[in-house]
């Protein structure tokens, strides 16, 4: 049985994809593809990764913990 997930995207396919912005390697996160080079996050919609630079989320920076 497959685990319940909203992603119907084969994680192994991520290795064959490249970041459209920098051509870096993409790694599959919970609900998006993360570029290992520039840190952009590409959403996965209906199981299909949206590899459009304009649609990518800006790289997330490490924020200091809020106190
Ligand atoms: Zn990139």
mmCIF file of N, CA and C and ligand atoms in Angstrom:
data_model
loop_
_atom_site.group_PDB
_atom_site.id
_atom_site.type_symbol
_atom_site.label_atom_id
_atom_site.label_comp_id
_atom_site.label_asym_id
_atom_site.label_seq_id
_atom_site.Cartn_x
_atom_site.Cartn_y
_atom_site.Cartn_z
ATOM 1 N N UNK A 1 0.836 -1.199 0.000
ATOM 2 C CA UNK A 1 0.000 0.000 0.000
ATOM 3 C C UNK A 1 0.868 1.244 0.000
ATOM 4 N N UNK A 2 0.425 2.210 -0.746
ATOM 5 C CA UNK A 2 1.177 3.462 -0.764
ATOM 6 C C UNK A 2 0.779 4.331 0.436
ATOM 7 N N UNK A 3 1.726 5.015 0.984
ATOM 8 C CA UNK A 3 1.383 5.958 2.056
ATOM 9 C C UNK A 3 0.533 7.085 1.505
ATOM 10 N N UNK A 4 -0.358 7.605 2.362
ATOM 11 C CA UNK A 4 -1.202 8.703 1.913
ATOM 12 C C UNK A 4 -0.360 9.952 1.673
ATOM 13 N N UNK A 5 -0.499 10.485 0.524
ATOM 14 C CA UNK A 5 0.238 11.708 0.212
ATOM 15 C C UNK A 5 -0.487 12.444 -0.893
ATOM 16 N N UNK A 6 -0.303 13.745 -0.919
ATOM 17 C CA UNK A 6 -0.927 14.528 -1.983
ATOM 18 C C UNK A 6 -0.055 14.539 -3.231
ATOM 19 N N UNK A 7 1.132 14.032 -3.062
ATOM 20 C CA UNK A 7 2.069 14.044 -4.180
ATOM 21 C C UNK A 7 1.978 12.727 -4.940
ATOM 22 N N UNK A 8 1.664 12.826 -6.200
ATOM 23 C CA UNK A 8 1.654 11.643 -7.043
ATOM 24 C C UNK A 8 2.845 11.679 -7.974
ATOM 25 N N UNK A 9 3.812 12.435 -7.533
ATOM 26 C CA UNK A 9 4.981 12.674 -8.342
ATOM 27 C C UNK A 9 6.086 11.724 -7.906
ATOM 28 N N UNK A 10 6.663 11.048 -8.840
ATOM 29 C CA UNK A 10 7.696 10.090 -8.509
ATOM 30 C C UNK A 10 8.962 10.817 -8.066
ATOM 31 N N UNK A 11 9.361 10.617 -6.838
ATOM 32 C CA UNK A 11 10.544 11.335 -6.333
ATOM 33 C C UNK A 11 11.781 11.075 -7.177
ATOM 34 N N UNK A 12 11.869 9.906 -7.756
ATOM 35 C CA UNK A 12 13.069 9.605 -8.535
ATOM 36 C C UNK A 12 13.150 10.466 -9.785
ATOM 37 N N UNK A 13 11.995 11.014 -10.185
ATOM 38 C CA UNK A 13 11.992 11.881 -11.359
ATOM 39 C C UNK A 13 12.660 13.213 -11.057
ATOM 40 N N UNK A 14 12.658 13.586 -9.798
ATOM 41 C CA UNK A 14 13.240 14.868 -9.418
ATOM 42 C C UNK A 14 14.714 14.932 -9.796
ATOM 43 N N UNK A 15 15.362 13.801 -9.747
ATOM 44 C CA UNK A 15 16.790 13.770 -10.053
ATOM 45 C C UNK A 15 17.048 14.082 -11.520
ATOM 46 N N UNK A 16 16.001 13.955 -12.329
ATOM 47 C CA UNK A 16 16.169 14.193 -13.761
ATOM 48 C C UNK A 16 15.793 15.617 -14.136
ATOM 49 N N UNK A 17 15.298 16.356 -13.155
ATOM 50 C CA UNK A 17 14.880 17.713 -13.428
ATOM 51 C C UNK A 17 15.952 18.702 -12.987
ATOM 52 N N UNK A 18 15.924 19.858 -13.601
ATOM 53 C CA UNK A 18 16.889 20.884 -13.246
ATOM 54 C C UNK A 18 16.159 22.186 -12.970
ATOM 55 N N UNK A 19 16.718 22.985 -12.101
ATOM 56 C CA UNK A 19 16.155 24.282 -11.794
ATOM 57 C C UNK A 19 16.190 25.152 -13.044
ATOM 58 N N UNK A 20 15.043 25.721 -13.450
ATOM 59 C CA UNK A 20 15.012 26.555 -14.657
ATOM 60 C C UNK A 20 15.765 27.870 -14.472
ATOM 61 N N UNK A 21 16.032 28.215 -13.245
ATOM 62 C CA UNK A 21 16.713 29.483 -12.986
ATOM 63 C C UNK A 21 18.224 29.330 -13.041
ATOM 64 N N UNK A 22 18.733 28.254 -12.458
ATOM 65 C CA UNK A 22 20.185 28.105 -12.366
ATOM 66 C C UNK A 22 20.659 26.737 -12.830
ATOM 67 N N UNK A 23 19.706 25.883 -13.226
ATOM 68 C CA UNK A 23 20.028 24.536 -13.695
ATOM 69 C C UNK A 23 20.635 23.667 -12.604
ATOM 70 N N UNK A 24 20.376 24.059 -11.366
ATOM 71 C CA UNK A 24 20.876 23.245 -10.263
ATOM 72 C C UNK A 24 20.025 22.011 -10.057
ATOM 73 N N UNK A 25 20.502 21.131 -9.236
ATOM 74 C CA UNK A 25 19.765 19.906 -8.942
ATOM 75 C C UNK A 25 18.575 20.203 -8.037
ATOM 76 N N UNK A 26 17.473 19.492 -8.280
ATOM 77 C CA UNK A 26 16.276 19.672 -7.472
ATOM 78 C C UNK A 26 16.097 18.478 -6.552
ATOM 79 N N UNK A 27 15.673 18.775 -5.350
ATOM 80 C CA UNK A 27 15.376 17.704 -4.408
ATOM 81 C C UNK A 27 13.928 17.836 -3.963
ATOM 82 N N UNK A 28 13.286 16.700 -3.762
ATOM 83 C CA UNK A 28 11.875 16.697 -3.420
ATOM 84 C C UNK A 28 11.680 16.972 -1.936
ATOM 85 N N UNK A 29 10.905 18.004 -1.657
ATOM 86 C CA UNK A 29 10.554 18.296 -0.274
ATOM 87 C C UNK A 29 9.142 17.797 -0.033
ATOM 88 N N UNK A 30 8.519 18.261 1.024
ATOM 89 C CA UNK A 30 7.185 17.779 1.369
ATOM 90 C C UNK A 30 6.202 18.037 0.241
ATOM 91 N N UNK A 31 6.129 19.279 -0.201
ATOM 92 C CA UNK A 31 5.141 19.635 -1.218
ATOM 93 C C UNK A 31 5.746 20.429 -2.346
ATOM 94 N N UNK A 32 7.052 20.447 -2.414
ATOM 95 C CA UNK A 32 7.675 21.237 -3.466
ATOM 96 C C UNK A 32 9.044 20.700 -3.792
ATOM 97 N N UNK A 33 9.568 21.211 -4.879
ATOM 98 C CA UNK A 33 10.919 20.848 -5.273
ATOM 99 C C UNK A 33 11.859 21.989 -4.887
ATOM 100 N N UNK A 34 12.909 21.649 -4.197
ATOM 101 C CA UNK A 34 13.844 22.651 -3.727
ATOM 102 C C UNK A 34 15.117 22.560 -4.549
ATOM 103 N N UNK A 35 15.563 23.719 -5.020
ATOM 104 C CA UNK A 35 16.817 23.751 -5.753
ATOM 105 C C UNK A 35 17.967 23.757 -4.758
ATOM 106 N N UNK A 36 18.894 22.849 -4.979
ATOM 107 C CA UNK A 36 20.011 22.741 -4.040
ATOM 108 C C UNK A 36 21.013 23.858 -4.256
ATOM 109 N N UNK A 37 20.956 24.491 -5.408
ATOM 110 C CA UNK A 37 21.954 25.510 -5.718
ATOM 111 C C UNK A 37 21.501 26.904 -5.297
ATOM 112 N N UNK A 38 20.287 27.306 -5.729
ATOM 113 C CA UNK A 38 19.847 28.673 -5.455
ATOM 114 C C UNK A 38 18.782 28.719 -4.360
ATOM 115 N N UNK A 39 18.247 27.570 -3.982
ATOM 116 C CA UNK A 39 17.301 27.536 -2.874
ATOM 117 C C UNK A 39 15.875 27.855 -3.267
ATOM 118 N N UNK A 40 15.608 28.089 -4.544
ATOM 119 C CA UNK A 40 14.233 28.343 -4.952
ATOM 120 C C UNK A 40 13.379 27.098 -4.709
ATOM 121 N N UNK A 41 12.107 27.352 -4.390
ATOM 122 C CA UNK A 41 11.192 26.251 -4.136
ATOM 123 C C UNK A 41 10.103 26.267 -5.190
ATOM 124 N N UNK A 42 9.949 25.181 -5.903
ATOM 125 C CA UNK A 42 8.942 25.088 -6.953
ATOM 126 C C UNK A 42 7.765 24.270 -6.455
ATOM 127 N N UNK A 43 6.570 24.821 -6.561
ATOM 128 C CA UNK A 43 5.392 24.107 -6.068
ATOM 129 C C UNK A 43 5.062 22.907 -6.939
ATOM 130 N N UNK A 44 4.426 21.932 -6.335
ATOM 131 C CA UNK A 44 3.942 20.774 -7.077
ATOM 132 C C UNK A 44 2.419 20.842 -7.062
ATOM 133 N N UNK A 45 1.841 21.040 -8.234
ATOM 134 C CA UNK A 45 0.399 21.209 -8.344
ATOM 135 C C UNK A 45 -0.198 19.993 -9.033
ATOM 136 N N UNK A 46 -1.126 19.348 -8.327
ATOM 137 C CA UNK A 46 -1.772 18.154 -8.876
ATOM 138 C C UNK A 46 -0.748 17.114 -9.312
ATOM 139 N N UNK A 47 0.325 17.034 -8.547
ATOM 140 C CA UNK A 47 1.314 16.006 -8.842
ATOM 141 C C UNK A 47 2.304 16.396 -9.917
ATOM 142 N N UNK A 48 2.158 17.629 -10.413
ATOM 143 C CA UNK A 48 3.046 18.058 -11.486
ATOM 144 C C UNK A 48 3.908 19.214 -10.983
ATOM 145 N N UNK A 49 5.207 19.063 -11.017
ATOM 146 C CA UNK A 49 6.068 20.152 -10.569
ATOM 147 C C UNK A 49 5.993 21.342 -11.512
ATOM 148 N N UNK A 50 5.822 22.520 -10.941
ATOM 149 C CA UNK A 50 5.728 23.736 -11.736
ATOM 150 C C UNK A 50 7.115 24.368 -11.787
ATOM 151 N N UNK A 51 7.829 24.002 -12.824
ATOM 152 C CA UNK A 51 9.209 24.478 -12.932
ATOM 153 C C UNK A 51 9.249 25.767 -13.732
ATOM 154 N N UNK A 52 8.702 26.807 -13.125
ATOM 155 C CA UNK A 52 8.706 28.126 -13.751
ATOM 156 C C UNK A 52 9.360 29.083 -12.762
ATOM 157 N N UNK A 53 10.409 29.734 -13.202
ATOM 158 C CA UNK A 53 11.181 30.571 -12.292
ATOM 159 C C UNK A 53 10.306 31.644 -11.647
ATOM 160 N N UNK A 54 9.366 32.187 -12.421
ATOM 161 C CA UNK A 54 8.515 33.246 -11.893
ATOM 162 C C UNK A 54 7.550 32.737 -10.836
ATOM 163 N N UNK A 55 7.305 31.435 -10.867
ATOM 164 C CA UNK A 55 6.363 30.850 -9.908
ATOM 165 C C UNK A 55 7.072 30.335 -8.666
ATOM 166 N N UNK A 56 8.365 30.311 -8.735
ATOM 167 C CA UNK A 56 9.120 29.754 -7.619
ATOM 168 C C UNK A 56 9.054 30.668 -6.403
ATOM 169 N N UNK A 57 9.121 30.037 -5.262
ATOM 170 C CA UNK A 57 9.200 30.807 -4.036
ATOM 171 C C UNK A 57 10.642 31.227 -3.815
ATOM 172 N N UNK A 58 10.800 32.409 -3.268
ATOM 173 C CA UNK A 58 12.143 32.910 -3.031
ATOM 174 C C UNK A 58 12.867 31.996 -2.057
ATOM 175 N N UNK A 59 14.160 31.953 -2.201
ATOM 176 C CA UNK A 59 14.934 31.116 -1.270
ATOM 177 C C UNK A 59 14.665 31.523 0.172
ATOM 178 N N UNK A 60 14.473 30.539 0.987
ATOM 179 C CA UNK A 60 14.207 30.809 2.397
ATOM 180 C C UNK A 60 15.531 30.960 3.134
ATOM 181 N N UNK A 61 15.594 32.006 3.881
ATOM 182 C CA UNK A 61 16.810 32.238 4.652
ATOM 183 C C UNK A 61 16.624 31.719 6.072
ATOM 184 N N UNK A 62 17.693 31.328 6.633
ATOM 185 C CA UNK A 62 17.640 30.871 8.016
ATOM 186 C C UNK A 62 17.344 32.060 8.926
ATOM 187 N N UNK A 63 16.203 31.985 9.559
ATOM 188 C CA UNK A 63 15.836 33.078 10.450
ATOM 189 C C UNK A 63 16.206 32.740 11.889
ATOM 190 N N UNK A 64 16.632 33.721 12.616
ATOM 191 C CA UNK A 64 16.935 33.476 14.030
ATOM 192 C C UNK A 64 15.650 33.157 14.771
ATOM 193 N N UNK A 65 15.701 32.309 15.741
ATOM 194 C CA UNK A 65 14.494 31.943 16.504
ATOM 195 C C UNK A 65 13.907 33.158 17.203
ATOM 196 N N UNK A 66 12.579 33.216 17.145
ATOM 197 C CA UNK A 66 11.904 34.344 17.777
ATOM 198 C C UNK A 66 11.771 34.093 19.275
ATOM 199 N N UNK A 67 12.057 35.101 19.993
ATOM 200 C CA UNK A 67 11.956 34.956 21.443
ATOM 201 C C UNK A 67 11.048 36.028 22.018
HETATM 202 ZN ZN1 LIG B 1 18.207 27.020 -8.791
#
